[in-house]
Coordinates of N, CA and C and ligand atoms in Angstrom, one line a residue:
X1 N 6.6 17.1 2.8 CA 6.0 17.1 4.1 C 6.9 16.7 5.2
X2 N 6.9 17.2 6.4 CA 7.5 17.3 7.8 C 7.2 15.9 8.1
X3 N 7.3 15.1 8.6 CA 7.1 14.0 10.0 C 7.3 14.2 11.1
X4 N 6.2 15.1 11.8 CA 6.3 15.2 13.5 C 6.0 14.5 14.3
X5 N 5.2 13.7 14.1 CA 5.0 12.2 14.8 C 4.3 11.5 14.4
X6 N 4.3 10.3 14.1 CA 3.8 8.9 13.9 C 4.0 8.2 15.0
X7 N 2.2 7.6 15.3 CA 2.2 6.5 16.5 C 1.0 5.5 16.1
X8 N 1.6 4.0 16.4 CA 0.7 3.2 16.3 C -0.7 3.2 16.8
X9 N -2.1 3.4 16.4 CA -3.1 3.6 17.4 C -3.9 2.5 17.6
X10 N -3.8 0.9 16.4 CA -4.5 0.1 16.6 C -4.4 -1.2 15.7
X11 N -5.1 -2.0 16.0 CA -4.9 -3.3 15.3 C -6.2 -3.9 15.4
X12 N -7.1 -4.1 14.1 CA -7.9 -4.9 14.2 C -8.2 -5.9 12.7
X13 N -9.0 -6.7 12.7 CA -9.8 -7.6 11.7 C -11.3 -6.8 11.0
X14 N -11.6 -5.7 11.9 CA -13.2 -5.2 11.4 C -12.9 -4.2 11.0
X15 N -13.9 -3.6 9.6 CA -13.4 -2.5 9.6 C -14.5 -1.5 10.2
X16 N -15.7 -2.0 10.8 CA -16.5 -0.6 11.8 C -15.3 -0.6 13.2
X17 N -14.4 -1.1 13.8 CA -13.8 -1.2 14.9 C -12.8 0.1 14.5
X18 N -12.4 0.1 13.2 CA -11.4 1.6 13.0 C -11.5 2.6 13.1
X19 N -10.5 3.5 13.6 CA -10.7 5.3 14.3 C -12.2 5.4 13.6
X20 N -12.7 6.2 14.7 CA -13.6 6.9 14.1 C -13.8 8.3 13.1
X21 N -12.6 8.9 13.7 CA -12.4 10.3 13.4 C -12.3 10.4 11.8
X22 N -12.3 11.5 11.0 CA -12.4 11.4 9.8 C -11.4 11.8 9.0
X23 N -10.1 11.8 10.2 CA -8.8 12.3 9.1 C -8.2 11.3 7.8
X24 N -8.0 11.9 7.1 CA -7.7 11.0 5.6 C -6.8 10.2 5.9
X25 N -7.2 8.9 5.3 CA -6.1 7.6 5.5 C -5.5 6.9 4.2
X26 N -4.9 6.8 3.9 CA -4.0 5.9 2.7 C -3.5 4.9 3.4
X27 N -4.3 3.4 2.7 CA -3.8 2.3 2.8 C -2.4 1.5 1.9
X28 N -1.8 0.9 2.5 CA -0.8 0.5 1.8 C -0.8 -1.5 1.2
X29 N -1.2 -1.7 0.3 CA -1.8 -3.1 0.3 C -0.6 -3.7 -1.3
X30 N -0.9 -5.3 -0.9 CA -0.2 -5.6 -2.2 C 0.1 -6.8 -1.7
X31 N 1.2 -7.9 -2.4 CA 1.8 -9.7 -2.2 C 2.2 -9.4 -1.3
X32 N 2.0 -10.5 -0.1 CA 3.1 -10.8 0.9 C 4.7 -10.6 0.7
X33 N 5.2 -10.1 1.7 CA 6.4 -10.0 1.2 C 6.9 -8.5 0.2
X34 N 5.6 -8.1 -0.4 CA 6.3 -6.9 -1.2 C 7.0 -5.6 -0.7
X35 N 7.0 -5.2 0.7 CA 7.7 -4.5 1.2 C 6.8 -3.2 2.1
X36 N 5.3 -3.8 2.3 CA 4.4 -2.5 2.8 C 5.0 -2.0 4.4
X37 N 5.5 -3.0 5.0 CA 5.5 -2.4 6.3 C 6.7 -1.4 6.1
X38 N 8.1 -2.4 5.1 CA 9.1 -1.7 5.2 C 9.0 -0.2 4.9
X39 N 7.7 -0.1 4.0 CA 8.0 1.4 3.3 C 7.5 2.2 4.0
X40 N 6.2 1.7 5.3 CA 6.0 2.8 5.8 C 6.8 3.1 6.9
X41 N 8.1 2.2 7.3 CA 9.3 2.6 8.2 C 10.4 3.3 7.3
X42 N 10.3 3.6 6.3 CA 11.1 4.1 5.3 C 10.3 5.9 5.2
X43 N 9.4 5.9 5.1 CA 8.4 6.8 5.0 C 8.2 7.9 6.6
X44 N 8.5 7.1 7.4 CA 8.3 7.9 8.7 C 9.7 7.9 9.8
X45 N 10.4 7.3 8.8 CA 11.8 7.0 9.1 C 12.2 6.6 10.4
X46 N 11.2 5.8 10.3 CA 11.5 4.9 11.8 C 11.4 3.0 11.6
X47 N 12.5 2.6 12.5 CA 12.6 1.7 12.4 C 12.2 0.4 12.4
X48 N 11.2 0.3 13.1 CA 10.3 -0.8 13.7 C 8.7 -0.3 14.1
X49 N 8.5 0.7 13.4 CA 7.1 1.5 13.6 C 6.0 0.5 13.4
X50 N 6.1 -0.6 11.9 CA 5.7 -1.4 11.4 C 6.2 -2.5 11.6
X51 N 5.4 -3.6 11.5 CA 6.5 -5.2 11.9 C 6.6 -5.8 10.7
X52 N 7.7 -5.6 10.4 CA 8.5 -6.4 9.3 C 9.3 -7.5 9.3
X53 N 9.1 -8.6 7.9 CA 9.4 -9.8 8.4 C 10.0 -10.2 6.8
X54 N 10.9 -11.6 7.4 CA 12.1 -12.0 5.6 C 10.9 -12.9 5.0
X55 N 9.9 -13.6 6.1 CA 9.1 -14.3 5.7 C 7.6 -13.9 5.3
X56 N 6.9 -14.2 4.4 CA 5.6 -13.5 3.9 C 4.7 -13.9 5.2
X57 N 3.8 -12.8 5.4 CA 2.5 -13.3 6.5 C 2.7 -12.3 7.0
X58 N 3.8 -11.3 7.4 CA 3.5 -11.1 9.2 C 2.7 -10.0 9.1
X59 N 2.0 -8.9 8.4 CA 0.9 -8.6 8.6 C 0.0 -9.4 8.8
X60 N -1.3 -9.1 9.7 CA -2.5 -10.0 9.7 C -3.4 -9.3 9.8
X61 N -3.5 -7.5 10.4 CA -4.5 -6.9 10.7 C -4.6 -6.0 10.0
X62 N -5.3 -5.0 10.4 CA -5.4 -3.1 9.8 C -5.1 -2.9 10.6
X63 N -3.7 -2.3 10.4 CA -3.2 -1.4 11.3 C -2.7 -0.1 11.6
X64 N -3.6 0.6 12.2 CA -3.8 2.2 11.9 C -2.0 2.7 12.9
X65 N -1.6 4.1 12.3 CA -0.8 4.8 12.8 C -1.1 5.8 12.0
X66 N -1.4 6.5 13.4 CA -1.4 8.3 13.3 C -0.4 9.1 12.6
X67 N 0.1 10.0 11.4 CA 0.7 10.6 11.5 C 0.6 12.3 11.5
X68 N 0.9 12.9 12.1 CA 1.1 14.4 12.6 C -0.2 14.4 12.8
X69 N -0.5 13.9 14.2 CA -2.2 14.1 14.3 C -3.2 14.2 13.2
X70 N -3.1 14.1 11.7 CA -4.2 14.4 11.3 C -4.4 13.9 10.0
X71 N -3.7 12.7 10.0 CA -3.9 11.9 9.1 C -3.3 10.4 9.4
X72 N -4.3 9.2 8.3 CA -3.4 7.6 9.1 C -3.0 7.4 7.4
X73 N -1.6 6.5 8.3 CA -1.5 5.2 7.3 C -2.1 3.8 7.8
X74 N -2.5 2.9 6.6 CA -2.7 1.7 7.4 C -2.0 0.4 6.8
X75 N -1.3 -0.2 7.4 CA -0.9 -1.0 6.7 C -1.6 -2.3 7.3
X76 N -1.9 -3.1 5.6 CA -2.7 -4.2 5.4 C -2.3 -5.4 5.3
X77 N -2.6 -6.7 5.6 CA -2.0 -8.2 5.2 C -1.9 -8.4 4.0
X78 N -1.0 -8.9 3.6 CA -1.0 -9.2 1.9 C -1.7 -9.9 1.3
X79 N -2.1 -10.3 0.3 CA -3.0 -11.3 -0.5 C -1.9 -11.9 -0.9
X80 N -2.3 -13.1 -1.3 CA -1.6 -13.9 -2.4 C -0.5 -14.7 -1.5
X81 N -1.0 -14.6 -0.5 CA 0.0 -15.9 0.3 C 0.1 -17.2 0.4
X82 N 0.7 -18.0 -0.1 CA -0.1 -19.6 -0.4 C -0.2 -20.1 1.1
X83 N 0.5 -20.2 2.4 CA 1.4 -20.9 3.1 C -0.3 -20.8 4.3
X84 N -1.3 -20.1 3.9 CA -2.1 -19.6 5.0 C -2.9 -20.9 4.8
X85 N -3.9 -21.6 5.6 CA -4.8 -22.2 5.2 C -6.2 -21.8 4.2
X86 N -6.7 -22.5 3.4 CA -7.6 -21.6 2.5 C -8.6 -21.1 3.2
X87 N -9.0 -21.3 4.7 CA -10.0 -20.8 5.5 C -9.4 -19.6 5.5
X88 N -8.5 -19.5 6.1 CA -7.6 -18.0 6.8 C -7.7 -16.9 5.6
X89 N -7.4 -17.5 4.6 CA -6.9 -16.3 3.4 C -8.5 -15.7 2.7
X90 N -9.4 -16.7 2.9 CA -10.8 -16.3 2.9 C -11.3 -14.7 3.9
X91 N -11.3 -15.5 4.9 CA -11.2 -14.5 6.1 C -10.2 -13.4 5.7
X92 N -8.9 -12.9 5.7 CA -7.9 -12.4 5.3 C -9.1 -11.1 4.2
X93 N -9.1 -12.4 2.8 CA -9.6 -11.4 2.0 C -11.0 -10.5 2.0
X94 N -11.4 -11.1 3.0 CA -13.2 -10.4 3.3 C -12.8 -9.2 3.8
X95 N -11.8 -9.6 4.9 CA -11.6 -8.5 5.7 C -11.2 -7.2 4.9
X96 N -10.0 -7.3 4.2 CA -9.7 -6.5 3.5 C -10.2 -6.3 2.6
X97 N -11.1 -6.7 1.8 CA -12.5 -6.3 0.8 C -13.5 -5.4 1.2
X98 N -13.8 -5.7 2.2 CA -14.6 -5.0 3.5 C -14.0 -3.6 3.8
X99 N -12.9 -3.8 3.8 CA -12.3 -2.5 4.8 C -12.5 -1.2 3.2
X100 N -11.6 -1.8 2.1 CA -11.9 -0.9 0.6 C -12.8 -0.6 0.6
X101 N -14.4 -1.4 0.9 CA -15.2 -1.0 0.2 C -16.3 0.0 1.2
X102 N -15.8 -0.3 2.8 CA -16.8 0.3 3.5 C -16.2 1.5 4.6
X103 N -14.6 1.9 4.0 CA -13.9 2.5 4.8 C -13.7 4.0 4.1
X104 N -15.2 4.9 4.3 CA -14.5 6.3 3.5 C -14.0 6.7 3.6
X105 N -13.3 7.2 5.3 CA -11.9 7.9 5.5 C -10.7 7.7 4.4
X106 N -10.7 6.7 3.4 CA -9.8 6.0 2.9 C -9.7 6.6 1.5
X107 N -8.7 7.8 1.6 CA -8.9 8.1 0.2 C -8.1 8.1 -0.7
X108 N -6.8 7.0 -0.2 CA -6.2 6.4 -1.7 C -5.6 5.4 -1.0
X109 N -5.5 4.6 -2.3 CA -4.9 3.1 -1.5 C -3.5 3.6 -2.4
X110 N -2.5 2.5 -1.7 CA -0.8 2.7 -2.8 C -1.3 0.7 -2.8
X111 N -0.6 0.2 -3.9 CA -0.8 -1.4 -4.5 C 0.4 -1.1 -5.1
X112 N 1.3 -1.9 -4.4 CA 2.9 -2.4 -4.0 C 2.9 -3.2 -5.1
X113 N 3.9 -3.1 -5.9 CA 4.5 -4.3 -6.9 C 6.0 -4.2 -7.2
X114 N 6.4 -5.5 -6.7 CA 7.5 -5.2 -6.5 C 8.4 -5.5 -8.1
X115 N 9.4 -4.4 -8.2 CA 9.7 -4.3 -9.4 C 10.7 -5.1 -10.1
X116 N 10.8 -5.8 -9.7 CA 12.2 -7.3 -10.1 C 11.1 -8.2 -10.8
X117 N 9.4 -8.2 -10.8 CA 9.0 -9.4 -11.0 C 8.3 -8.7 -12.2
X118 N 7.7 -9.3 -13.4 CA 7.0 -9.9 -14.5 C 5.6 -9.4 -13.8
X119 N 4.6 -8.9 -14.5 CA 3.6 -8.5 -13.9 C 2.8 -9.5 -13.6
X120 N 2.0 -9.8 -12.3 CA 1.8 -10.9 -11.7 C -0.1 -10.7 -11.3
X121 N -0.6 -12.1 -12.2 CA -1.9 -12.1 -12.6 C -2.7 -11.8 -11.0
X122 N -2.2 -11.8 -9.7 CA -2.8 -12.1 -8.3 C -2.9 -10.3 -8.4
X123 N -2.2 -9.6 -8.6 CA -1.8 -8.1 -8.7 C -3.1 -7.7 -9.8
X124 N -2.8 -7.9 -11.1 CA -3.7 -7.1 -12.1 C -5.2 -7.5 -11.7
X125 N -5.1 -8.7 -11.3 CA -6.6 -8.6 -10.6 C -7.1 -7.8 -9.5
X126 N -6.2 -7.7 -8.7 CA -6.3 -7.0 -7.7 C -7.1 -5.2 -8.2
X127 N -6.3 -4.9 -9.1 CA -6.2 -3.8 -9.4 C -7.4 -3.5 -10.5
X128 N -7.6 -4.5 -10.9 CA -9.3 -4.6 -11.6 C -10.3 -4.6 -10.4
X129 N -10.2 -4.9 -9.6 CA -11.1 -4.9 -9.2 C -11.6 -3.9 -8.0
X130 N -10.2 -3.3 -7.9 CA -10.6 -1.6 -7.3 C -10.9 -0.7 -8.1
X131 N -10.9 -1.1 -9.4 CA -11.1 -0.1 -10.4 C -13.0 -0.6 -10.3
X132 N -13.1 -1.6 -10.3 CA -14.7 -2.0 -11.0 C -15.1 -1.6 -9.8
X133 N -14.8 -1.3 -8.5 CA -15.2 -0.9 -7.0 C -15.1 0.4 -7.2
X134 N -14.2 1.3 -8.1 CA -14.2 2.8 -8.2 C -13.3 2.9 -6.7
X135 N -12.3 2.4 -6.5 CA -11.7 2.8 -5.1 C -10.1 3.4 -5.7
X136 N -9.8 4.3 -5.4 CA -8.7 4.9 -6.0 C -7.7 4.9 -5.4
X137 N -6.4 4.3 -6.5 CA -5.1 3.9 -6.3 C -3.9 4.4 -6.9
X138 N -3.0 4.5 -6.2 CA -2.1 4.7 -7.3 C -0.9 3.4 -7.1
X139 N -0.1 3.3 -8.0 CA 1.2 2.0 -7.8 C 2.4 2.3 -7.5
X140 N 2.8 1.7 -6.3 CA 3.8 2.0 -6.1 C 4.8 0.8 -6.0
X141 N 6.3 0.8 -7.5 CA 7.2 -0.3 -7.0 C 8.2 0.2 -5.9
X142 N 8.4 -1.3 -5.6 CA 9.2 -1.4 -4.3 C 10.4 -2.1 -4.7
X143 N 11.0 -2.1 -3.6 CA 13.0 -2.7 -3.9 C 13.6 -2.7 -5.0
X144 N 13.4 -1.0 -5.0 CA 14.2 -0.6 -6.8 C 16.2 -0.9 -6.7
X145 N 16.1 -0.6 -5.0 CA 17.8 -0.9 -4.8 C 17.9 -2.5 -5.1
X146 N 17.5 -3.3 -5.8 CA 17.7 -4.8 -5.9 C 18.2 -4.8 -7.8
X147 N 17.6 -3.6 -8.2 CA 18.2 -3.7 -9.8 C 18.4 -2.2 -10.0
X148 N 19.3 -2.8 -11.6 CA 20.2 -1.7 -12.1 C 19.1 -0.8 -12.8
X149 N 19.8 1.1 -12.8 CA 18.3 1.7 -13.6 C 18.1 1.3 -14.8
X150 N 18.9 0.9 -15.5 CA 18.5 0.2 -16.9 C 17.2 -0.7 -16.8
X151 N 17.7 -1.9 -15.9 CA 16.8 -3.0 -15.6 C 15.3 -2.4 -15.0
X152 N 15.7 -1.2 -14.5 CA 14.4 -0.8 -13.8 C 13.4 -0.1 -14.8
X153 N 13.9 0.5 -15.9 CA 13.5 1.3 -16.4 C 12.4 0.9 -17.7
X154 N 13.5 -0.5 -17.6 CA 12.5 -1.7 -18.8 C 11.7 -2.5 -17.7
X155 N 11.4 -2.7 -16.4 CA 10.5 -3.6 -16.1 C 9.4 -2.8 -16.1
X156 N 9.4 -1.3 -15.3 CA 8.4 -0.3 -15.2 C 7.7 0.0 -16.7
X157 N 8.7 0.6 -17.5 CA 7.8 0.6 -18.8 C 7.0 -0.7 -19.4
X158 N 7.5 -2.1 -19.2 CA 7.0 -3.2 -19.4 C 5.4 -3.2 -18.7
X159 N 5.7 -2.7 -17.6 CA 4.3 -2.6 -17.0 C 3.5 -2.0 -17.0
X160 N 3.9 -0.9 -17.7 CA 3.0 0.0 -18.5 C 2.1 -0.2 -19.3
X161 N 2.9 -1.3 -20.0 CA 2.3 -1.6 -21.1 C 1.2 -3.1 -20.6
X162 N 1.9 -3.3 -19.9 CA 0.9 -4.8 -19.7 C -0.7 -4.0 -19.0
X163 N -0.7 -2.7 -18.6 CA -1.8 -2.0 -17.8 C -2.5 -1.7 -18.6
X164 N -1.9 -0.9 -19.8 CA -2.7 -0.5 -20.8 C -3.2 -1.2 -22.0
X165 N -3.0 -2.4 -21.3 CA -4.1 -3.8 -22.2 C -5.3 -3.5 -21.6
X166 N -5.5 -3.0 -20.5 CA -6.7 -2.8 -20.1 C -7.3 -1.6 -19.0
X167 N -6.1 -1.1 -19.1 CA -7.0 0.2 -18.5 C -6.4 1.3 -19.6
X168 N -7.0 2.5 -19.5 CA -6.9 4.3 -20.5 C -5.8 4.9 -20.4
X169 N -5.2 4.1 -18.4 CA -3.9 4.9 -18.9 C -3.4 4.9 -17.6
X170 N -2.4 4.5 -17.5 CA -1.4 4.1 -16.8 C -1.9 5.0 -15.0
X171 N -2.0 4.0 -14.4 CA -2.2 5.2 -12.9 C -0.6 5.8 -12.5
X172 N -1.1 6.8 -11.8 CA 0.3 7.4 -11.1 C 1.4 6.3 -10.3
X173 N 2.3 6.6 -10.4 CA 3.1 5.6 -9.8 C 4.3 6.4 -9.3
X174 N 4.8 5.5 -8.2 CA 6.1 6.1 -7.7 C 7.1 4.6 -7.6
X175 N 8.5 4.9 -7.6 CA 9.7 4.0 -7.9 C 10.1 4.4 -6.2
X176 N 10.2 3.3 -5.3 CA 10.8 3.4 -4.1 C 11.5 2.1 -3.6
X177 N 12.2 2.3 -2.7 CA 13.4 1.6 -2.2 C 13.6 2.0 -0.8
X178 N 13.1 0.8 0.3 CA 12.9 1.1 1.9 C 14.0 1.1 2.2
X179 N 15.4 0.4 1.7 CA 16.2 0.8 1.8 C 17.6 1.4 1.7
X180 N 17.3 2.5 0.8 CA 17.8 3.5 0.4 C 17.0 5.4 0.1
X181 N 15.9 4.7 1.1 CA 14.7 6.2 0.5 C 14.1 6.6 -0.7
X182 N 14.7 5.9 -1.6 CA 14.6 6.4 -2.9 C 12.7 6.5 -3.1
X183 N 12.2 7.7 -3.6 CA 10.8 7.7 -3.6 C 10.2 8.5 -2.6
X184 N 11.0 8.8 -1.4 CA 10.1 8.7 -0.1 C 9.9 10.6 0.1
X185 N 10.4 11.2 -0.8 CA 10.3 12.5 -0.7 C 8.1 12.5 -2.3
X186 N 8.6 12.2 -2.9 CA 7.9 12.1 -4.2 C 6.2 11.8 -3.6
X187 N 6.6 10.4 -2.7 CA 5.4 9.8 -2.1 C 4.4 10.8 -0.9
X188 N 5.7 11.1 -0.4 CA 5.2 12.0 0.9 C 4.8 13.3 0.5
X189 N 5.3 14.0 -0.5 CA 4.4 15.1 -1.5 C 3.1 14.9 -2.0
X190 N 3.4 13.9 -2.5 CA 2.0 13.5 -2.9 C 0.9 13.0 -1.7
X191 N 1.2 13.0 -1.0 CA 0.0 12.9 -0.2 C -0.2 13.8 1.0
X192 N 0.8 14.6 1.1 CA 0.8 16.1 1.2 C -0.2 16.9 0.5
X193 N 0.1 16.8 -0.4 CA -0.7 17.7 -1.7 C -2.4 17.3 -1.7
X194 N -2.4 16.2 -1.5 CA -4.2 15.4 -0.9 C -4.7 15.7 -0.5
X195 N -3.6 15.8 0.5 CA -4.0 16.4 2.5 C -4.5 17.9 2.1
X196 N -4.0 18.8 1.7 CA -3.8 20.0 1.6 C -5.4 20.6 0.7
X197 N -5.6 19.5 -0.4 CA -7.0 19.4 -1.2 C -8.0 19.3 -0.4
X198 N -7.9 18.2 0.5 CA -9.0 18.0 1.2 C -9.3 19.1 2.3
X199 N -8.2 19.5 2.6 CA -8.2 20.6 4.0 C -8.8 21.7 3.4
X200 N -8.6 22.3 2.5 CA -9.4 23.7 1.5 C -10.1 23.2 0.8
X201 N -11.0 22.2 0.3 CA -12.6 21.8 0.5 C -13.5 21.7 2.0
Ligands
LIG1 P1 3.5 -9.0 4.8 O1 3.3 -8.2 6.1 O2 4.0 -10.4 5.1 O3 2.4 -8.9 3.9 O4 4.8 -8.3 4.1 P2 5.2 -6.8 3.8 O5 4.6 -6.5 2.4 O6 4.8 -5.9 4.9 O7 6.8 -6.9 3.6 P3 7.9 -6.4 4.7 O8 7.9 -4.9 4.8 O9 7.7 -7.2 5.9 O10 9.2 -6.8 3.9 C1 9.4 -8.1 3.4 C2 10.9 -8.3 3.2 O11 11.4 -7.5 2.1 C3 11.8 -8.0 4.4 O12 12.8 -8.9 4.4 C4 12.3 -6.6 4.0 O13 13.6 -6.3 4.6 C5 12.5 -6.7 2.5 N1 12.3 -5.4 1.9 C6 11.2 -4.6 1.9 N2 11.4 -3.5 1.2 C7 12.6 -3.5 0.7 C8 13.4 -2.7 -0.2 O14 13.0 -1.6 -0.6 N3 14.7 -3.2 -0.6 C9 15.1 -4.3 -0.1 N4 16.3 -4.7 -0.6 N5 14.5 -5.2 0.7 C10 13.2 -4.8 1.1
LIG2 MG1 3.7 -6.3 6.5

């Protein structure tokens, strides 16, 4: 797929406050820090489209951007942040519980895991529990340029396997790197291909 333009259209905490319109949106959600903003500046190949930061937090809202008029990305605050107060991360998680469960425009989420780490119990829950919500995801690791393909090739199949302790079978996944592209053709097909489903329904 082309990128003719991506523009930021909003920031909020509610999810009745988001576009109204009904073009398909993919959320991008996962641990502080795992690389959501970067990837969707990697993804639209722009630099600071999204606000990216070395420290975990700096998402805090839904933040819609238009791309080619007729579809959004949104990128979400992370879970799993310790540093917030436990009031905040309450709020934090409603919001974004809220948004999954009452946002139909939303017809795939990506759940970021970044691929240097051991599969991380804040994640598999995560991902149970879009499954027991019926909200559909696929996985996407991030900062594959930080290890060698060997190393990558045993942490992803490792994860495979740690998934299919409990789910049927492994969700679709993509291997990306914000900085080096790696992934960003694969990703953007694939939700090309969505787009394209939905448009001839
Ligand atoms: P929050 O908004 O705090 O939830 O974080 P986020 O998931 O949006 O992470 P963000 O994109 O802000 O990136 C966090 C840090 O990881 C930044 O220092 C990025 O430069 C770095 N980073 C993100 N993606 C990659 C990647 O693919 N490779 C490398 N080497 N670094 C990355
Ligand atoms: Mg972010």
């Amino acid at each position: 797929m082309k990128i003719k333009s991506a523009e930021f259209v909003m920031s909020n905490s509610d999810v009745a406050k988001c576009p109204k319109d009904r073009f398909p949106e993919y959320a991008f959600i996962g641990r502080s820090n795992v690389g959501k903003s970067s990837l969707i500046n990697m993804l639209m190949q722009r630099k600071s489209l999204a606000k990216t930061s070395g420290r975990p937090g700096k998402t805090q809202l839904i933040n819609h951007f238009q791309i080619n008029k007729n579809w959004y990305l949104v990128d979400l605050p992370g879970y799993g942040y310790a540093r917030v107060s436990k009031s905040t991360k309450k709020v934090f998680q409603k919001f974004i519980t809220n948004y999954f469960k009452k946002r139909e425009q939303m017809v795939l989420a990506f759940v970021l895991i970044d691929c240097r780490l051991e599969p991380q119990s804040v994640d598999l829950e995560f991902m149970q529990w879009m499954g027991e919500n019926e909200i559909p995801f696929s996985i996407v690791f991030t900062k594959a340029d930080k290890l060698k393909p060997k190393a990558l090739e045993r942490n992803v199949l490792a994860y495979e396997q740690k998934m299919l302790e409990s789910w049927e079978e492994m969700p679709q996944h993509f291997i990306t790197s914000a900085s080096n592209s790696t992934g960003r053709d694969e990703l953007l097909g694939y939700i090309g291909g969505i787009n394209s489903e939905i448009d001839a329904s």
